Coordinates of C-alpha atoms in Angstrom, one line a residue:
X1 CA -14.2 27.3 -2.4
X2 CA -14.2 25.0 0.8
X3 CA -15.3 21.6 0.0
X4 CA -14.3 22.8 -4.1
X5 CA -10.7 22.0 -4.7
X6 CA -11.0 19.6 -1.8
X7 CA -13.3 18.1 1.0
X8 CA -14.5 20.3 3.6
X9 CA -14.5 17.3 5.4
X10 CA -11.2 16.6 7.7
X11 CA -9.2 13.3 7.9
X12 CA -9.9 13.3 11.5
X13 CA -13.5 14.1 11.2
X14 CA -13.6 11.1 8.6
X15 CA -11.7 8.5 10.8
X16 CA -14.3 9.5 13.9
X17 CA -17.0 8.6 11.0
X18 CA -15.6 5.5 10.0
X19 CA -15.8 4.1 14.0
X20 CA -19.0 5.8 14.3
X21 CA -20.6 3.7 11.9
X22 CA -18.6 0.5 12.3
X23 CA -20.4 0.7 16.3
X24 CA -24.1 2.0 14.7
X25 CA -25.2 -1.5 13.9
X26 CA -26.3 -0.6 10.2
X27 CA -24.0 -2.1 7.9
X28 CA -21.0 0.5 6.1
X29 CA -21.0 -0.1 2.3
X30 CA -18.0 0.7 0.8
X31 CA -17.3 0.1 -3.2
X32 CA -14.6 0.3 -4.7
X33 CA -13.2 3.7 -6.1
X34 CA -10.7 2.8 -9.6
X35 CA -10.4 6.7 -9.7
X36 CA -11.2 10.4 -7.4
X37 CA -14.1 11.1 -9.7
X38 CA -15.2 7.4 -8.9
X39 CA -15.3 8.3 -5.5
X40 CA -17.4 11.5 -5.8
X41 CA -20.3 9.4 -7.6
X42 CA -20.0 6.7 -4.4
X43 CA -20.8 9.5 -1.9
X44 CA -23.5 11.8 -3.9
X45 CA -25.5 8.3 -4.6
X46 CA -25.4 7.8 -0.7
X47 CA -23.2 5.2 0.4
X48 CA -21.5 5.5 4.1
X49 CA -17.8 5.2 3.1
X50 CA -15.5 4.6 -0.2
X51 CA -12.8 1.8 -0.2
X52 CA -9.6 1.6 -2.2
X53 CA -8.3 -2.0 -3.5
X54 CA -4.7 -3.3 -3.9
X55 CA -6.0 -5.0 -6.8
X56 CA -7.3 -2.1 -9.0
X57 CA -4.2 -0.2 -7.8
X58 CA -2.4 -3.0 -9.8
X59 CA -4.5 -3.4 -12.4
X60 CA -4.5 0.5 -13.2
X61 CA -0.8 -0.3 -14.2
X62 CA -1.4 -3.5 -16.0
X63 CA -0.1 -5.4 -13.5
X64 CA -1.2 -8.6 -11.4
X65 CA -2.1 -8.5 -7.7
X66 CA 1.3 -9.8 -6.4
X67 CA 2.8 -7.6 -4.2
X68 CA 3.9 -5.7 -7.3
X69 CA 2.7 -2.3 -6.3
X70 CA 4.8 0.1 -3.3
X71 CA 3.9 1.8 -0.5
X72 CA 4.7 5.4 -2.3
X73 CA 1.9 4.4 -5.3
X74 CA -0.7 3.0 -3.5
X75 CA -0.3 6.0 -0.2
X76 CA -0.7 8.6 -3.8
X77 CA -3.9 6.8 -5.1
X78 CA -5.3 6.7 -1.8
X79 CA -4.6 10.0 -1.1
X80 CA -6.3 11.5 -4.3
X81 CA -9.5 9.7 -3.6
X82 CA -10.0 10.7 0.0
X83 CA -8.9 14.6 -1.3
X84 CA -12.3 14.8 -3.3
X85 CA -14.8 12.6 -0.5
X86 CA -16.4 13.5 2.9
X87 CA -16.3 9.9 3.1
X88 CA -13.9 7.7 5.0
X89 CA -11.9 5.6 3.1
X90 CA -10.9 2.3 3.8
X91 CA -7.3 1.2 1.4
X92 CA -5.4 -2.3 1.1
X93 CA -2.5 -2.4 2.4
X94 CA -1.4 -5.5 1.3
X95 CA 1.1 -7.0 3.8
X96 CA 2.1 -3.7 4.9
X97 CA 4.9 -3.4 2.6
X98 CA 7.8 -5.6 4.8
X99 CA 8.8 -6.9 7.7
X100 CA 6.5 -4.9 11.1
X101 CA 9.0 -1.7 10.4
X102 CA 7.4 -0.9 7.5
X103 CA 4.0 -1.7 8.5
X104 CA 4.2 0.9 11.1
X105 CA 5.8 3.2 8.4
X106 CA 2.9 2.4 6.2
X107 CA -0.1 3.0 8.7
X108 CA 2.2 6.5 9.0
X109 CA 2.0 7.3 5.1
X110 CA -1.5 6.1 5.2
X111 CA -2.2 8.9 7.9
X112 CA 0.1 11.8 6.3
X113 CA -2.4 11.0 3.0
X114 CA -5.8 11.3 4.5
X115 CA -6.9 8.1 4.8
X116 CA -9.4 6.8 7.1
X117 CA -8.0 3.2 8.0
X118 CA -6.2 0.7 5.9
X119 CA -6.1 -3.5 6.0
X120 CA -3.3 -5.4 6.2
X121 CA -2.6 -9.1 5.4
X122 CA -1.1 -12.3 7.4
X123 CA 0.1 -13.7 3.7
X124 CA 3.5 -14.4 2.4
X125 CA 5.4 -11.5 0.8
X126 CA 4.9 -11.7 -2.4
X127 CA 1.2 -11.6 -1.7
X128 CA -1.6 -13.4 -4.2
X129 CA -4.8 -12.0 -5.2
X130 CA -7.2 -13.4 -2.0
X131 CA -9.7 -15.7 -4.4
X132 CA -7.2 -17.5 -5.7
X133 CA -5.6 -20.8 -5.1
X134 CA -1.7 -20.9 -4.2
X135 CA -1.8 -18.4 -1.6
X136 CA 0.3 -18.7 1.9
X137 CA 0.1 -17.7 5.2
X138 CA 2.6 -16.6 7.9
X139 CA 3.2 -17.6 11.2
X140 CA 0.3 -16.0 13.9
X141 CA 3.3 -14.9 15.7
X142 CA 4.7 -12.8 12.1
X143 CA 1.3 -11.3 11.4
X144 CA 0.7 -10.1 15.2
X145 CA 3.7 -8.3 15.0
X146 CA 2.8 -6.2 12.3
X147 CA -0.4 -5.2 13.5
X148 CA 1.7 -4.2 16.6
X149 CA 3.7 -2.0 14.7
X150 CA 1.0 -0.8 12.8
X151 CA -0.8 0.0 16.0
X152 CA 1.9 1.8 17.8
X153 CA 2.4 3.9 14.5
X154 CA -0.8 5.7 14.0
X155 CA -0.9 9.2 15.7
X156 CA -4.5 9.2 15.8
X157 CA -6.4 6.6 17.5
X158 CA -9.5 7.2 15.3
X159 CA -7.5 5.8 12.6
X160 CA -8.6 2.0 11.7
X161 CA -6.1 -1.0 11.3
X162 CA -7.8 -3.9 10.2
X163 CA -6.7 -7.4 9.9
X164 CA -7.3 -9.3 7.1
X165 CA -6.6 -13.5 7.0
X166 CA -6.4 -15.3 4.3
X167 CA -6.0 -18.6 6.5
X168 CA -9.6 -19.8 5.1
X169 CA -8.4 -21.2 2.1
X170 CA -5.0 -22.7 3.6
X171 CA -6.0 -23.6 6.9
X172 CA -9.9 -23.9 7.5
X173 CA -12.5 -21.9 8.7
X174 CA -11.5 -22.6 12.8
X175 CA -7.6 -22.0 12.1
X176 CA -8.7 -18.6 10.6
X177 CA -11.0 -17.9 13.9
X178 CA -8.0 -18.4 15.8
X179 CA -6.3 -16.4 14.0
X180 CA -8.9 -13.1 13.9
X181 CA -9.0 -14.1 17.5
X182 CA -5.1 -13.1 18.2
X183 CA -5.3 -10.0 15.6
X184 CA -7.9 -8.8 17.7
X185 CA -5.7 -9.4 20.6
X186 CA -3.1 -7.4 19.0
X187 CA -5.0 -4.4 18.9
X188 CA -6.6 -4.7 15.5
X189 CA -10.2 -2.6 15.6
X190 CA -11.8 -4.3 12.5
X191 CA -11.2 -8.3 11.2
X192 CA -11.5 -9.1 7.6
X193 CA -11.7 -12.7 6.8
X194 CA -10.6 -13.8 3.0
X195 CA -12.9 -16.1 0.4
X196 CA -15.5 -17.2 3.1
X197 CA -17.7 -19.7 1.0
X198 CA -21.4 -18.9 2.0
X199 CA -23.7 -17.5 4.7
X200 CA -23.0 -20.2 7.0
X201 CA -19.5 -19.7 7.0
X202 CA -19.7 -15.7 7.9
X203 CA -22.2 -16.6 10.5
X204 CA -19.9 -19.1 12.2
X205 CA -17.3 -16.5 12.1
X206 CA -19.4 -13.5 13.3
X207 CA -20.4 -16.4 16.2
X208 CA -17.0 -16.7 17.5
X209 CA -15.1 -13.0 16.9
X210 CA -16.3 -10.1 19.3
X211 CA -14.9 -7.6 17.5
X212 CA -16.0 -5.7 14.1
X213 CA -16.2 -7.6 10.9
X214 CA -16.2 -6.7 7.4
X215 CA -17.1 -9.0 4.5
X216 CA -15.7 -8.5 0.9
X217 CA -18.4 -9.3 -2.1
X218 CA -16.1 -9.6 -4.8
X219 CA -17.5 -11.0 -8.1
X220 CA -16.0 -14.5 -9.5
X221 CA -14.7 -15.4 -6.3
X222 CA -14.8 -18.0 -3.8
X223 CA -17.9 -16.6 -1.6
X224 CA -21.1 -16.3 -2.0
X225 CA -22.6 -12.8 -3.1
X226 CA -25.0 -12.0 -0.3
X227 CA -26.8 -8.8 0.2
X228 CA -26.0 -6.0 2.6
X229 CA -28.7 -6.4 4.1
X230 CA -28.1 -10.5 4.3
X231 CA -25.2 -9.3 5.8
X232 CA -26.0 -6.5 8.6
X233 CA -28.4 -9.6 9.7
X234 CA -25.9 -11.4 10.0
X235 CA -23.9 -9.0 12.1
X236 CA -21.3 -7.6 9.9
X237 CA -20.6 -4.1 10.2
X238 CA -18.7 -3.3 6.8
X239 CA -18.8 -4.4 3.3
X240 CA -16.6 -4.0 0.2
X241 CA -17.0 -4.1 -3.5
X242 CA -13.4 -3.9 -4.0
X243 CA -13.2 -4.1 -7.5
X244 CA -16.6 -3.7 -8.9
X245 CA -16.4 -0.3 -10.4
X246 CA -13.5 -1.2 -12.4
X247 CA -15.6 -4.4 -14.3
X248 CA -18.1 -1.9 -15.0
X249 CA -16.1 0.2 -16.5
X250 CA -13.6 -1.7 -18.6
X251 CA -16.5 -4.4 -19.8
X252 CA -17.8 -1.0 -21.3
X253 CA -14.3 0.5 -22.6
X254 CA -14.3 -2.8 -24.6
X255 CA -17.5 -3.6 -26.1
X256 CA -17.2 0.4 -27.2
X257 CA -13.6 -0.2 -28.6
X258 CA -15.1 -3.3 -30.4
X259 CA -18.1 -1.3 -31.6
X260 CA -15.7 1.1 -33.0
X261 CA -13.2 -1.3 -34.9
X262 CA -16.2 -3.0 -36.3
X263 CA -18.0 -0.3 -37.6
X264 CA -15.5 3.0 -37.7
X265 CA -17.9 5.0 -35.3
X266 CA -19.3 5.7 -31.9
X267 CA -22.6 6.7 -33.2
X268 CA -24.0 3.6 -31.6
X269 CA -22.9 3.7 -28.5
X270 CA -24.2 7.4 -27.0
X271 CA -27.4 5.8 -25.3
X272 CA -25.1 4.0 -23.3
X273 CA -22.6 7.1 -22.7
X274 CA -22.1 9.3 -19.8
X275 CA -23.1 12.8 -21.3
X276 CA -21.3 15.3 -21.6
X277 CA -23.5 17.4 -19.0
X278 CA -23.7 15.1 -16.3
X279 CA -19.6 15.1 -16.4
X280 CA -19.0 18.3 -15.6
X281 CA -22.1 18.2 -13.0
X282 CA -19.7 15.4 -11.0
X283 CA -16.9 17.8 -12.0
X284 CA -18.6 20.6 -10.4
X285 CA -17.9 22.9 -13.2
X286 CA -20.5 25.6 -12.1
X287 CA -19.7 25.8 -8.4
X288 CA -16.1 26.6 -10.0
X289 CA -17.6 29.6 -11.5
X290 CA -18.9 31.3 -8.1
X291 CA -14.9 31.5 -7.7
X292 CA -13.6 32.7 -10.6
X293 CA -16.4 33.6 -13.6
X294 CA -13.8 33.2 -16.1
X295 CA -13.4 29.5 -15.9
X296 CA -17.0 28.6 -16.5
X297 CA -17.8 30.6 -19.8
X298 CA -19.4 28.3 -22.0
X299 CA -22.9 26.5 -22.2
X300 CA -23.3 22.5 -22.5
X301 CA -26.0 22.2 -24.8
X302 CA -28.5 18.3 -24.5

């Protein structure tokens, strides 16, 4: 059953993984996972690690990306994903949930769950979504003392607190140097920099900040989509499709519910279905039956 019901894989061994590659000089890919079965595709297709965004977590309940979600729902999400991956994974952390208190409470949740490293955010509680316009950003002085009390939290070094600024869209590209610049200072391992515009911008950037850097290739954003490749020239050493996964998925779920109100069927739409086989292949339904024949008693016909 090891590596079954859960990962064989340990947190710790994951966390040594994650800082392994971040130091390899090949780029970490990391997409989004909106769900654990999500995550189990990311790894068997090959990619180096699995990330978990603040924005889906919200979105899963129908709810914007404000600062809505808690620390309890998105430690659980995060936690069922990195149970069914040998992968690191990487989760938003917002703005750590409070004042520095609960930021080092957080990177301790974050631990307790499995997680590989989180990210958390110099904006304004309530935070906004990081590609739009009306955001704010808090003092240097506010942010550095949550990554100090996210620091001092973790129990294993291995773990990864990145800093994220958002100070690109409020404060220009050299006031958000500045700031990566005194997160780094603060003990952050990784800097993420919000809605960078093009390949310029995250060269400048990469130019002026010693330590790690991951870029986020959102879609309908403020930057520029640019390969993982573009980007490992350019000397990033993470990337993030943070909520990719879930567009696929729900443009699907609705041209399929439309299909069906129009015509009263699904009959169309099984070319562009998962089967039914391949399901229970990500589901692992036959390994289940080395343990326990009685579970796996049936035949999926094509």
């Amino acid at each position: 059953m090891t590596g079954l019901l859960a990962s064989a894989t340990t947190a710790g061994q994951k966390r040594a993984a994650l800082r392994a590659g971040l130091g390899s000089g090949r780029i970490q890919r990391l997409p989004g996972a909106f769900d654990p079965l999500v995550a189990r595709l990311i790894q068997e297709i090959g990619f180096e690690g699995v990330y978990v965004s603040g924005a889906v977590v919200s979105a899963e309940l129908a709810l914007p990306d404000i600062g809505l979600t808690t620390l309890s729902e998105v430690a659980a999400r995060g936690q069922q994903i990195a149970r069914v991956t040998d992968l690191p994974v990487l989760v938003d952390a917002d703005t750590g949930f409070g004042e520095p208190m609960n930021a080092a409470r957080t990177v301790t949740l974050l631990e307790d769950a499995g997680l590989a490293g989180c990210h958390i955010e110099d904006q304004v509680n309530p935070k906004r979504c990081g590609h739009l316009d009306g955001k704010a950003v808090v003092p240097v002085e506010d942010m550095v003392r949550r990554l100090r009390a996210a620091v001092s939290a973790r129990r294993d070094p291995d773990f990864v607190v990145c800093a994220r600024t958002d100070a690109r869209g409020t404060e220009g590209l050299a006031a958000a140097i500045d700031r990566a610049k005194a997160y780094a200072g603060a003990g952050a391992d990784l800097i993420f920099t919000e809605a960078l515009a093009d390949a310029a911008e995250f060269a400048e950037f990469r130019a002026a900040v010693e330590i790690p850097l991951l870029a986020n290739m959102t879609e309908f954003g403020k930057s520029e989509l640019l390969s993982a490749q573009a980007l490992e020239d350019l000397g990033y050493n993470a990337v993030i499709y943070p909520v990719t996964t879930l567009r696929l998925a729900m443009y699907a779920v609705e041209q399929g519910l439309r299909e069906i109100d129009r015509t009263g069927t699904q009959a169309a739409l099984l070319g562009t279905m998962q089967h039914r086989s391949r399901l229970y292949e990500l589901l692992r339904y036959e390994q289940y039956n080395a343990f326990d024949a009685g579970i796996f008693t049936f035949t999926v016909s094509e």
